[in-house]
PDB file of C-alpha atoms and ligand atoms in Angstrom:
ATOM      1  CA  MET A1303     -17.255 -10.802   5.582  1.00  0.00           C
ATOM      2  CA  THR A1304     -15.514  -9.367   8.383  1.00  0.00           C
ATOM      3  CA  LEU A1305     -15.855  -5.782   7.077  1.00  0.00           C
ATOM      4  CA  SER A1306     -19.426  -6.044   6.054  1.00  0.00           C
ATOM      5  CA  GLY A1307     -21.222  -2.588   6.349  1.00  0.00           C
ATOM      6  CA  ARG A1308     -17.825  -0.684   6.595  1.00  0.00           C
ATOM      7  CA  THR A1309     -16.155   1.721   4.183  1.00  0.00           C
ATOM      8  CA  ALA A1310     -12.727   2.006   3.205  1.00  0.00           C
ATOM      9  CA  LEU A1311      -9.940   4.999   1.671  1.00  0.00           C
ATOM     10  CA  VAL A1312      -7.283   3.021   0.235  1.00  0.00           C
ATOM     11  CA  THR A1313      -4.591   5.561  -1.486  1.00  0.00           C
ATOM     12  CA  GLY A1314      -2.296   3.936  -3.934  1.00  0.00           C
ATOM     13  CA  ALA A1315      -4.828   1.706  -5.139  1.00  0.00           C
ATOM     14  CA  GLY A1316      -3.864   2.036  -9.028  1.00  0.00           C
ATOM     15  CA  ARG A1317      -1.483  -0.947  -8.415  1.00  0.00           C
ATOM     16  CA  GLY A1318       0.786  -2.956  -6.581  1.00  0.00           C
ATOM     17  CA  ILE A1319      -0.062  -3.522  -2.897  1.00  0.00           C
ATOM     18  CA  GLY A1320      -2.852  -0.826  -2.949  1.00  0.00           C
ATOM     19  CA  ARG A1321      -4.786  -2.485  -5.655  1.00  0.00           C
ATOM     20  CA  ALA A1322      -4.315  -5.853  -3.938  1.00  0.00           C
ATOM     21  CA  VAL A1323      -5.575  -4.471  -0.863  1.00  0.00           C
ATOM     22  CA  ALA A1324      -8.955  -2.816  -2.447  1.00  0.00           C
ATOM     23  CA  ILE A1325      -9.689  -6.012  -3.897  1.00  0.00           C
ATOM     24  CA  ARG A1326      -9.128  -8.004  -0.477  1.00  0.00           C
ATOM     25  CA  LEU A1327     -11.292  -5.111   1.391  1.00  0.00           C
ATOM     26  CA  ALA A1328     -13.922  -5.628  -1.078  1.00  0.00           C
ATOM     27  CA  ALA A1329     -13.949  -9.583  -0.550  1.00  0.00           C
ATOM     28  CA  GLN A1330     -14.628  -8.542   3.067  1.00  0.00           C
ATOM     29  CA  GLY A1331     -17.722  -6.621   2.284  1.00  0.00           C
ATOM     30  CA  ALA A1332     -16.208  -3.067   2.525  1.00  0.00           C
ATOM     31  CA  ARG A1333     -17.006  -0.311   0.000  1.00  0.00           C
ATOM     32  CA  SER A1334     -13.948   1.855  -1.257  1.00  0.00           C
ATOM     33  CA  ALA A1335     -12.700   4.930  -2.246  1.00  0.00           C
ATOM     34  CA  LEU A1336      -9.595   4.419  -4.248  1.00  0.00           C
ATOM     35  CA  VAL A1337      -7.022   6.844  -4.796  1.00  0.00           C
ATOM     36  CA  ALA A1338      -4.064   7.667  -7.196  1.00  0.00           C
ATOM     37  CA  ARG A1339      -2.745  10.192  -9.714  1.00  0.00           C
ATOM     38  CA  THR A1340      -3.366   7.818 -12.808  1.00  0.00           C
ATOM     39  CA  ALA A1341      -6.917   7.436 -13.691  1.00  0.00           C
ATOM     40  CA  GLU A1342      -6.646   4.598 -16.123  1.00  0.00           C
ATOM     41  CA  GLU A1343      -4.682   2.299 -13.372  1.00  0.00           C
ATOM     42  CA  LEU A1344      -7.487   3.487 -10.894  1.00  0.00           C
ATOM     43  CA  GLN A1345     -10.337   2.529 -13.390  1.00  0.00           C
ATOM     44  CA  GLU A1346      -8.438  -0.941 -13.770  1.00  0.00           C
ATOM     45  CA  THR A1347      -8.410  -1.416  -9.853  1.00  0.00           C
ATOM     46  CA  VAL A1348     -12.156  -0.704  -9.884  1.00  0.00           C
ATOM     47  CA  ARG A1349     -12.853  -3.236 -12.495  1.00  0.00           C
ATOM     48  CA  LEU A1350     -11.088  -5.863 -10.850  1.00  0.00           C
ATOM     49  CA  VAL A1351     -12.996  -4.728  -7.559  1.00  0.00           C
ATOM     50  CA  GLU A1352     -16.720  -4.949  -9.335  1.00  0.00           C
ATOM     51  CA  ARG A1353     -15.327  -8.419 -10.879  1.00  0.00           C
ATOM     52  CA  GLU A1354     -15.425  -9.700  -7.341  1.00  0.00           C
ATOM     53  CA  GLY A1355     -18.635  -8.525  -6.401  1.00  0.00           C
ATOM     54  CA  GLY A1356     -17.345  -5.275  -4.744  1.00  0.00           C
ATOM     55  CA  THR A1357     -18.156  -1.482  -4.952  1.00  0.00           C
ATOM     56  CA  ALA A1358     -15.392   1.179  -5.426  1.00  0.00           C
ATOM     57  CA  VAL A1359     -15.498   4.757  -6.393  1.00  0.00           C
ATOM     58  CA  PRO A1360     -11.945   5.940  -8.261  1.00  0.00           C
ATOM     59  CA  ILE A1361     -10.577   9.282  -6.934  1.00  0.00           C
ATOM     60  CA  THR A1362      -7.839  11.056  -9.246  1.00  0.00           C
ATOM     61  CA  ALA A1363      -5.666  12.887  -6.668  1.00  0.00           C
ATOM     62  CA  ASP A1364      -2.021  13.658  -5.516  1.00  0.00           C
ATOM     63  CA  VAL A1365      -1.842  12.994  -2.141  1.00  0.00           C
ATOM     64  CA  SER A1366       1.163  15.029  -1.774  1.00  0.00           C
ATOM     65  CA  THR A1367      -0.795  18.214  -1.768  1.00  0.00           C
ATOM     66  CA  GLU A1368      -2.666  20.177   0.280  1.00  0.00           C
ATOM     67  CA  ASP A1369      -5.221  20.458  -2.811  1.00  0.00           C
ATOM     68  CA  GLY A1370      -5.043  16.758  -3.405  1.00  0.00           C
ATOM     69  CA  VAL A1371      -5.658  15.713   0.210  1.00  0.00           C
ATOM     70  CA  ARG A1372      -8.751  17.962   0.266  1.00  0.00           C
ATOM     71  CA  ALA A1373      -9.749  16.217  -3.219  1.00  0.00           C
ATOM     72  CA  VAL A1374      -9.430  13.091  -1.393  1.00  0.00           C
ATOM     73  CA  LEU A1375     -11.467  13.870   1.843  1.00  0.00           C
ATOM     74  CA  ASP A1376     -14.305  15.565  -0.412  1.00  0.00           C
ATOM     75  CA  GLY A1377     -14.328  12.689  -3.287  1.00  0.00           C
ATOM     76  CA  ALA A1378     -14.372   9.975   0.206  1.00  0.00           C
ATOM     77  CA  ALA A1379     -17.282  12.244   1.685  1.00  0.00           C
ATOM     78  CA  GLU A1380     -19.645  11.956  -1.331  1.00  0.00           C
ATOM     79  CA  ALA A1381     -18.663   8.513  -2.057  1.00  0.00           C
ATOM     80  CA  LEU A1382     -18.856   6.739   1.313  1.00  0.00           C
ATOM     81  CA  GLY A1383     -19.986   9.486   3.961  1.00  0.00           C
ATOM     82  CA  ALA A1384     -17.849   8.620   6.801  1.00  0.00           C
ATOM     83  CA  VAL A1385     -14.690   6.490   6.235  1.00  0.00           C
ATOM     84  CA  ASP A1386     -14.520   3.633   8.772  1.00  0.00           C
ATOM     85  CA  VAL A1387     -10.885   2.086   7.468  1.00  0.00           C
ATOM     86  CA  LEU A1388      -7.956   4.488   6.101  1.00  0.00           C
ATOM     87  CA  VAL A1389      -5.069   2.572   4.360  1.00  0.00           C
ATOM     88  CA  ASN A1390      -2.234   5.189   3.660  1.00  0.00           C
ATOM     89  CA  ASN A1391      -0.468   2.981   1.226  1.00  0.00           C
ATOM     90  CA  ALA A1392       0.709   5.561  -1.376  1.00  0.00           C
ATOM     91  CA  GLY A1393       4.238   6.048  -1.404  1.00  0.00           C
ATOM     92  CA  THR A1394       7.660   6.422  -3.432  1.00  0.00           C
ATOM     93  CA  VAL A1395      11.080   5.058  -2.986  1.00  0.00           C
ATOM     94  CA  GLN A1396      12.372   8.052  -4.762  1.00  0.00           C
ATOM     95  CA  PRO A1397      14.822  10.169  -4.882  1.00  0.00           C
ATOM     96  CA  LEU A1398      17.367   7.388  -4.735  1.00  0.00           C
ATOM     97  CA  GLY A1399      20.997   8.279  -4.873  1.00  0.00           C
ATOM     98  CA  PRO A1400      24.102   9.096  -2.830  1.00  0.00           C
ATOM     99  CA  ALA A1401      23.231  11.634  -0.131  1.00  0.00           C
ATOM    100  CA  ALA A1402      26.175  14.195  -1.143  1.00  0.00           C
ATOM    101  CA  GLU A1403      24.228  14.477  -4.564  1.00  0.00           C
ATOM    102  CA  MET A1404      20.672  14.773  -2.818  1.00  0.00           C
ATOM    103  CA  ASP A1405      18.518  17.739  -4.460  1.00  0.00           C
ATOM    104  CA  LEU A1406      16.922  18.948  -1.227  1.00  0.00           C
ATOM    105  CA  GLU A1407      13.598  19.676  -2.805  1.00  0.00           C
ATOM    106  CA  ARG A1408      13.144  15.969  -4.073  1.00  0.00           C
ATOM    107  CA  TRP A1409      14.465  14.938  -0.735  1.00  0.00           C
ATOM    108  CA  ILE A1410      11.715  17.084   0.712  1.00  0.00           C
ATOM    109  CA  GLY A1411       9.062  15.660  -1.959  1.00  0.00           C
ATOM    110  CA  ALA A1412       9.397  12.318  -0.638  1.00  0.00           C
ATOM    111  CA  PHE A1413       7.956  13.240   2.556  1.00  0.00           C
ATOM    112  CA  ALA A1414       5.050  15.043   1.235  1.00  0.00           C
ATOM    113  CA  VAL A1415       4.107  11.694  -0.478  1.00  0.00           C
ATOM    114  CA  ASN A1416       5.450   9.528   2.527  1.00  0.00           C
ATOM    115  CA  VAL A1417       4.845  11.302   5.803  1.00  0.00           C
ATOM    116  CA  PHE A1418       2.744  14.214   5.175  1.00  0.00           C
ATOM    117  CA  ALA A1419       0.034  12.548   3.115  1.00  0.00           C
ATOM    118  CA  PRO A1420      -1.032   9.630   5.438  1.00  0.00           C
ATOM    119  CA  ALA A1421      -0.796  12.229   8.565  1.00  0.00           C
ATOM    120  CA  ALA A1422      -2.902  14.840   6.635  1.00  0.00           C
ATOM    121  CA  LEU A1423      -5.652  12.292   6.081  1.00  0.00           C
ATOM    122  CA  SER A1424      -5.346  10.627   9.427  1.00  0.00           C
ATOM    123  CA  PHE A1425      -5.688  14.143  11.310  1.00  0.00           C
ATOM    124  CA  ALA A1426      -8.798  14.799   9.101  1.00  0.00           C
ATOM    125  CA  LEU A1427     -10.767  11.503   9.345  1.00  0.00           C
ATOM    126  CA  VAL A1428      -9.744  10.433  13.107  1.00  0.00           C
ATOM    127  CA  PRO A1429     -11.887  12.663  15.039  1.00  0.00           C
ATOM    128  CA  ASP A1430     -15.100  11.067  13.016  1.00  0.00           C
ATOM    129  CA  MET A1431     -14.187   7.605  13.745  1.00  0.00           C
ATOM    130  CA  VAL A1432     -13.703   8.836  17.365  1.00  0.00           C
ATOM    131  CA  LYS A1433     -16.927  10.184  17.629  1.00  0.00           C
ATOM    132  CA  ARG A1434     -18.018   7.005  15.903  1.00  0.00           C
ATOM    133  CA  GLY A1435     -16.183   4.594  18.415  1.00  0.00           C
ATOM    134  CA  TRP A1436     -14.599   2.502  15.504  1.00  0.00           C
ATOM    135  CA  GLY A1437     -11.403   3.138  13.262  1.00  0.00           C
ATOM    136  CA  ARG A1438      -8.693   1.549  11.367  1.00  0.00           C
ATOM    137  CA  VAL A1439      -5.825   3.393  10.230  1.00  0.00           C
ATOM    138  CA  VAL A1440      -3.172   1.370   8.346  1.00  0.00           C
ATOM    139  CA  ASN A1441       0.008   3.109   7.617  1.00  0.00           C
ATOM    140  CA  VAL A1442       1.934   1.013   5.035  1.00  0.00           C
ATOM    141  CA  SER A1443       5.703   1.536   5.998  1.00  0.00           C
ATOM    142  CA  SER A1444       8.805  -0.586   5.299  1.00  0.00           C
ATOM    143  CA  GLY A1445      11.116  -3.161   6.601  1.00  0.00           C
ATOM    144  CA  ILE A1446      13.952  -0.255   5.930  1.00  0.00           C
ATOM    145  CA  VAL A1447      12.951   1.048   9.146  1.00  0.00           C
ATOM    146  CA  ALA A1448      13.958  -2.036  11.235  1.00  0.00           C
ATOM    147  CA  HIS A1449      17.425  -1.677   8.916  1.00  0.00           C
ATOM    148  CA  PRO A1450      18.226   1.992   8.385  1.00  0.00           C
ATOM    149  CA  ALA A1451      21.723   0.909   7.240  1.00  0.00           C
ATOM    150  CA  ALA A1452      21.530  -1.791   5.094  1.00  0.00           C
ATOM    151  CA  LEU A1453      20.207   0.057   1.981  1.00  0.00           C
ATOM    152  CA  GLY A1454      22.631   2.472   0.666  1.00  0.00           C
ATOM    153  CA  GLY A1455      21.110   5.623  -1.868  1.00  0.00           C
ATOM    154  CA  PHE A1456      17.807   5.379  -0.046  1.00  0.00           C
ATOM    155  CA  ASN A1457      18.581   8.002   2.620  1.00  0.00           C
ATOM    156  CA  ALA A1458      14.772   9.855   1.630  1.00  0.00           C
ATOM    157  CA  TYR A1459      13.080   6.325   1.942  1.00  0.00           C
ATOM    158  CA  ALA A1460      14.680   5.380   5.471  1.00  0.00           C
ATOM    159  CA  ALA A1461      14.102   8.579   6.689  1.00  0.00           C
ATOM    160  CA  THR A1462      10.240   9.241   5.406  1.00  0.00           C
ATOM    161  CA  LYS A1463       9.119   5.707   6.574  1.00  0.00           C
ATOM    162  CA  ALA A1464      11.015   5.886   9.687  1.00  0.00           C
ATOM    163  CA  ALA A1465       9.097   9.187  10.382  1.00  0.00           C
ATOM    164  CA  LEU A1466       5.818   7.588   9.203  1.00  0.00           C
ATOM    165  CA  GLU A1467       6.066   5.068  11.952  1.00  0.00           C
ATOM    166  CA  ALA A1468       7.017   7.517  14.612  1.00  0.00           C
ATOM    167  CA  HIS A1469       3.811   9.081  13.766  1.00  0.00           C
ATOM    168  CA  THR A1470       1.706   6.143  13.722  1.00  0.00           C
ATOM    169  CA  LEU A1471       3.045   4.664  17.032  1.00  0.00           C
ATOM    170  CA  ASN A1472       2.661   8.303  19.025  1.00  0.00           C
ATOM    171  CA  LEU A1473      -0.831   8.661  17.035  1.00  0.00           C
ATOM    172  CA  ALA A1474      -1.927   5.248  18.305  1.00  0.00           C
ATOM    173  CA  ALA A1475      -1.070   5.939  21.997  1.00  0.00           C
ATOM    174  CA  GLU A1476      -2.850   9.225  21.941  1.00  0.00           C
ATOM    175  CA  LEU A1477      -6.272   7.237  20.703  1.00  0.00           C
ATOM    176  CA  LYS A1478      -5.616   4.519  23.275  1.00  0.00           C
ATOM    177  CA  ASP A1479      -9.040   3.057  24.330  1.00  0.00           C
ATOM    178  CA  THR A1480     -11.358   5.197  21.751  1.00  0.00           C
ATOM    179  CA  GLY A1481     -12.173   2.081  19.308  1.00  0.00           C
ATOM    180  CA  VAL A1482      -9.570   3.479  17.002  1.00  0.00           C
ATOM    181  CA  THR A1483      -6.717   1.571  15.888  1.00  0.00           C
ATOM    182  CA  VAL A1484      -3.495   2.739  14.445  1.00  0.00           C
ATOM    183  CA  ASN A1485      -0.956   0.490  12.925  1.00  0.00           C
ATOM    184  CA  VAL A1486       2.102  -0.158  10.815  1.00  0.00           C
ATOM    185  CA  TYR A1487       2.265  -2.692   8.119  1.00  0.00           C
ATOM    186  CA  ARG A1488       5.483  -3.300   6.838  1.00  0.00           C
ATOM    187  CA  PRO A1489       4.506  -5.415   3.357  1.00  0.00           C
ATOM    188  CA  GLY A1490       7.872  -7.443   2.742  1.00  0.00           C
ATOM    189  CA  SER A1491       9.638  -7.491  -0.413  1.00  0.00           C
ATOM    190  CA  VAL A1492       6.680  -7.539  -2.948  1.00  0.00           C
ATOM    191  CA  ASP A1493       6.813  -7.909  -6.903  1.00  0.00           C
ATOM    192  CA  THR A1494       5.305  -4.237  -7.950  1.00  0.00           C
ATOM    193  CA  ALA A1495       6.542  -1.639 -10.269  1.00  0.00           C
ATOM    194  CA  MET A1496       8.109  -0.036  -7.338  1.00  0.00           C
ATOM    195  CA  GLN A1497      10.648  -3.093  -7.233  1.00  0.00           C
ATOM    196  CA  ALA A1498      10.898  -2.944 -11.081  1.00  0.00           C
ATOM    197  CA  TRP A1499      11.608   1.006 -11.142  1.00  0.00           C
ATOM    198  CA  ILE A1500      14.676   0.115  -8.879  1.00  0.00           C
ATOM    199  CA  ARG A1501      15.630  -2.738 -10.992  1.00  0.00           C
ATOM    200  CA  GLU A1502      15.810  -0.775 -14.081  1.00  0.00           C
ATOM    201  CA  ARG A1503      16.637   2.541 -12.967  1.00  0.00           C
ATOM    202  CA  GLY A1504      18.497   2.087  -9.875  1.00  0.00           C
ATOM    203  CA  GLU A1505      21.849   0.402 -10.830  1.00  0.00           C
ATOM    204  CA  ASN A1506      23.530   3.921 -10.798  1.00  0.00           C
ATOM    205  CA  LEU A1507      21.801   5.486  -7.776  1.00  0.00           C
ATOM    206  CA  VAL A1508      22.056   2.769  -5.282  1.00  0.00           C
ATOM    207  CA  ASP A1509      25.135   1.292  -4.027  1.00  0.00           C
ATOM    208  CA  ALA A1510      26.349  -1.913  -5.693  1.00  0.00           C
ATOM    209  CA  ALA A1511      25.488  -4.401  -2.919  1.00  0.00           C
ATOM    210  CA  THR A1512      22.407  -2.809  -2.550  1.00  0.00           C
ATOM    211  CA  TYR A1513      21.270  -2.868  -6.270  1.00  0.00           C
ATOM    212  CA  ALA A1514      22.647  -7.032  -6.775  1.00  0.00           C
ATOM    213  CA  ARG A1515      20.077  -7.507  -3.509  1.00  0.00           C
ATOM    214  CA  PHE A1516      17.358  -6.283  -5.517  1.00  0.00           C
ATOM    215  CA  ARG A1517      18.201  -8.023  -8.667  1.00  0.00           C
ATOM    216  CA  SER A1518      18.783 -11.289  -7.066  1.00  0.00           C
ATOM    217  CA  SER A1519      15.569 -11.326  -4.842  1.00  0.00           C
ATOM    218  CA  TYR A1520      13.807 -10.686  -8.284  1.00  0.00           C
ATOM    219  CA  GLU A1521      15.988 -13.582 -10.217  1.00  0.00           C
ATOM    220  CA  ASN A1522      15.558 -15.883  -7.226  1.00  0.00           C
ATOM    221  CA  ARG A1523      11.809 -15.401  -7.244  1.00  0.00           C
ATOM    222  CA  THR A1524      12.019 -14.510  -3.276  1.00  0.00           C
ATOM    223  CA  LEU A1525       9.586 -11.629  -3.824  1.00  0.00           C
ATOM    224  CA  ILE A1526       6.065 -12.367  -2.589  1.00  0.00           C
ATOM    225  CA  THR A1527       2.830 -11.628  -4.590  1.00  0.00           C
ATOM    226  CA  ALA A1528       1.089  -8.083  -3.804  1.00  0.00           C
ATOM    227  CA  ASP A1529      -2.252 -10.435  -3.318  1.00  0.00           C
ATOM    228  CA  ASP A1530      -0.090 -12.087  -0.621  1.00  0.00           C
ATOM    229  CA  SER A1531       1.069  -9.043   1.163  1.00  0.00           C
ATOM    230  CA  ALA A1532      -2.505  -7.495   1.127  1.00  0.00           C
ATOM    231  CA  ALA A1533      -4.021 -10.592   2.496  1.00  0.00           C
ATOM    232  CA  SER A1534      -1.861 -10.473   5.343  1.00  0.00           C
ATOM    233  CA  LEU A1535      -2.627  -6.742   5.915  1.00  0.00           C
ATOM    234  CA  VAL A1536      -6.499  -6.992   5.585  1.00  0.00           C
ATOM    235  CA  ALA A1537      -6.762  -9.927   7.836  1.00  0.00           C
ATOM    236  CA  ARG A1538      -5.180  -7.562  10.785  1.00  0.00           C
ATOM    237  CA  VAL A1539      -7.719  -4.885   9.928  1.00  0.00           C
ATOM    238  CA  PRO A1540     -10.678  -6.279  11.943  1.00  0.00           C
ATOM    239  CA  LEU A1541      -8.386  -7.012  15.179  1.00  0.00           C
ATOM    240  CA  PRO A1542      -8.407  -4.826  18.286  1.00  0.00           C
ATOM    241  CA  GLU A1543      -4.813  -4.317  18.390  1.00  0.00           C
ATOM    242  CA  THR A1544      -3.094  -1.161  17.690  1.00  0.00           C
ATOM    243  CA  GLY A1545       0.015   0.646  18.355  1.00  0.00           C
ATOM    244  CA  CYS A1546       1.762  -2.247  16.358  1.00  0.00           C
ATOM    245  CA  VAL A1547       4.305  -2.644  13.797  1.00  0.00           C
ATOM    246  CA  TRP A1548       3.022  -5.799  11.813  1.00  0.00           C
ATOM    247  CA  ASP A1549       5.034  -7.177   9.211  1.00  0.00           C
ATOM    248  CA  ALA A1550       3.856  -9.615   6.065  1.00  0.00           C
ATOM    249  CA  SER A1551       6.127 -12.355   7.523  1.00  0.00           C
ATOM    250  CA  ASP A1552       4.234 -12.140  10.966  1.00  0.00           C
ATOM    251  CA  ARG A1553       2.002 -15.140  11.498  1.00  0.00           C
ATOM    252  CA  ILE A1554      -1.625 -13.714  12.426  1.00  0.00           C
TER     253      ILE A1554
HETATM  254  N1  LIG B1018       7.124  -3.191  -3.133  1.00  0.00           N
HETATM  255  C1  LIG B1018       7.938  -3.767  -2.260  1.00  0.00           C
HETATM  256  O1  LIG B1018       8.507  -4.280  -2.049  1.00  0.00           O
HETATM  257  C2  LIG B1018       7.759  -2.554  -0.903  1.00  0.00           C
HETATM  258  C3  LIG B1018       8.721  -3.107  -0.121  1.00  0.00           C
HETATM  259  C4  LIG B1018       8.076  -2.076   1.349  1.00  0.00           C
HETATM  260  C5  LIG B1018       7.417  -0.606   1.174  1.00  0.00           C
HETATM  261  N2  LIG B1018       6.904  -0.852   0.404  1.00  0.00           N
HETATM  262  C6  LIG B1018       5.488  -0.022   0.017  1.00  0.00           C
HETATM  263  O2  LIG B1018       4.220  -0.039  -0.344  1.00  0.00           O
HETATM  264  C7  LIG B1018       3.271   1.048  -0.628  1.00  0.00           C
HETATM  265  C8  LIG B1018       3.178   0.367  -2.066  1.00  0.00           C
HETATM  266  O3  LIG B1018       4.119   0.086  -3.036  1.00  0.00           O
HETATM  267  P1  LIG B1018       4.002  -0.745  -4.062  1.00  0.00           P
HETATM  268  O4  LIG B1018       5.222  -1.637  -4.242  1.00  0.00           O
HETATM  269  O5  LIG B1018       2.619  -1.025  -4.391  1.00  0.00           O
HETATM  270  O6  LIG B1018       4.527   0.879  -5.314  1.00  0.00           O
HETATM  271  P2  LIG B1018       3.846   1.265  -6.671  1.00  0.00           P
HETATM  272  O7  LIG B1018       3.827  -0.283  -7.633  1.00  0.00           O
HETATM  273  O8  LIG B1018       4.558   1.952  -6.805  1.00  0.00           O
HETATM  274  O9  LIG B1018       2.271   1.795  -6.275  1.00  0.00           O
HETATM  275  C9  LIG B1018       2.344   2.644  -5.376  1.00  0.00           C
HETATM  276  C10 LIG B1018       0.653   3.334  -5.905  1.00  0.00           C
HETATM  277  O10 LIG B1018       0.865   4.695  -4.996  1.00  0.00           O
HETATM  278  C11 LIG B1018       0.510   5.873  -6.019  1.00  0.00           C
HETATM  279  N3  LIG B1018       1.023   7.186  -5.602  1.00  0.00           N
HETATM  280  C12 LIG B1018       2.257   7.376  -5.808  1.00  0.00           C
HETATM  281  N4  LIG B1018       2.696   8.463  -5.625  1.00  0.00           N
HETATM  282  C13 LIG B1018       1.095   8.986  -5.405  1.00  0.00           C
HETATM  283  C14 LIG B1018       0.803  10.560  -5.042  1.00  0.00           C
HETATM  284  N5  LIG B1018       1.661  11.750  -5.011  1.00  0.00           N
HETATM  285  N6  LIG B1018      -0.782  10.868  -4.851  1.00  0.00           N
HETATM  286  C15 LIG B1018      -1.448   9.656  -4.988  1.00  0.00           C
HETATM  287  N7  LIG B1018      -0.731   8.565  -5.293  1.00  0.00           N
HETATM  288  C16 LIG B1018       0.455   8.128  -5.391  1.00  0.00           C
HETATM  289  C17 LIG B1018       0.734   5.139  -7.237  1.00  0.00           C
HETATM  290  O11 LIG B1018      -0.201   5.671  -8.658  1.00  0.00           O
HETATM  291  P3  LIG B1018       0.193   6.994  -9.424  1.00  0.00           P
HETATM  292  O12 LIG B1018       1.629   6.851  -9.331  1.00  0.00           O
HETATM  293  O13 LIG B1018      -0.554   6.870 -10.573  1.00  0.00           O
HETATM  294  O14 LIG B1018       0.293   8.075  -8.168  1.00  0.00           O
HETATM  295  C18 LIG B1018       0.409   4.034  -6.989  1.00  0.00           C
HETATM  296  O15 LIG B1018      -0.930   3.269  -7.171  1.00  0.00           O
HETATM  297  C19 LIG B1018       4.449   2.181  -0.444  1.00  0.00           C
HETATM  298  O16 LIG B1018       4.175   2.910   0.573  1.00  0.00           O
HETATM  299  C20 LIG B1018       5.764   1.486  -0.600  1.00  0.00           C
HETATM  300  O17 LIG B1018       6.663   2.276   0.030  1.00  0.00           O
HETATM  301  C21 LIG B1018       6.820  -1.648  -0.973  1.00  0.00           C
END
C-alpha cells in the first residue's frame, strides 16, 4: 500500500470521480476526510470505503464559501490531524449557455467552486506540508483547457479550469524542492452525474455540435468509468513529479 499511514482530504467525494478517488486512496492505505454538500451521498462513499477496509470521515460543507472552507479545515484537522494529500476534485460545469446571455453572478459562482476552493484549501494546508517536508496537492481540471474553443456554451467552465491550471503550475514552481508536489489532473470523459446533467439539461444551453458530442460519447460508450479515472490519479500520488498536467489517458 503506497499511501500507508498517509492522510487525505478529498473534495467532491459524494459521487463520481471523487468517490472513486476516495475508495482508491483507502485501498492504498490512506485515512481520509471526504467533502461534499449532500450528506447522504457522502455517507454512501464512507460506507464503500469501509467496505474496502478503509477509514473515512464525512464533512458536509460547501467549499465555494469561506465558511465552508473553514468547516472543511476544522473537520479535517479534527479527523486527521495533519493532511498529507489534498485532492481538489469538487467542481461545477455550470453555468452553461451563450456568453451573451450569461448571468454574471453565476459565472463568478463557478470561480468560487472551481478556483477559489482549491486555492483556499491549498493556501491553508501547504505551509504545514512544507514544514513536514512531504505533501501532495492534485487539482482536478479538464481537457477543455487544451481546447478552450471546442465547447460552445462552456465559457465559465473553460475560464475557471484554465485559471485553476495556471494557479496549480505557479504554486508548483514556488514549492519546487520542498517535498510538496502540486499537479493538475485531467480526468478524461467520465461517466458521472456531471455528464448526465449535460445530456439531460444542456440541449438548449450548449451549441448543437457540442451537445451531439456529449450524447454520442455516452451512446457509443466511449466514456470511461470513474474508477478507471481515479485509478490513474491515485497511482500518480506517490510519485515525486511536480508541476505536471497529468491526463487520464497518459501512461504512467
Ligand atoms: N465527468 C467528466 O467527464 C469530467 C471531465 C473533466 C473534468 N471533470 C472534473 O472532475 C471533477 C469531478 O467531476 P464529476 O464528473 O465526478 O462530477 P459530479 O458527479 O457532479 O460530482 C461532483 C462532486 O463535487 C461535489 N461538489 C460540487 N460542488 C460542491 C461544493 N460547492 N462544495 C462541496 N462539494 C461540491 C458534489 O457534491 P454536492 O453536489 O453534494 O456538493 C459531488 O460530490 C470536477 O472538478 C469536474 O470538473 C469531470
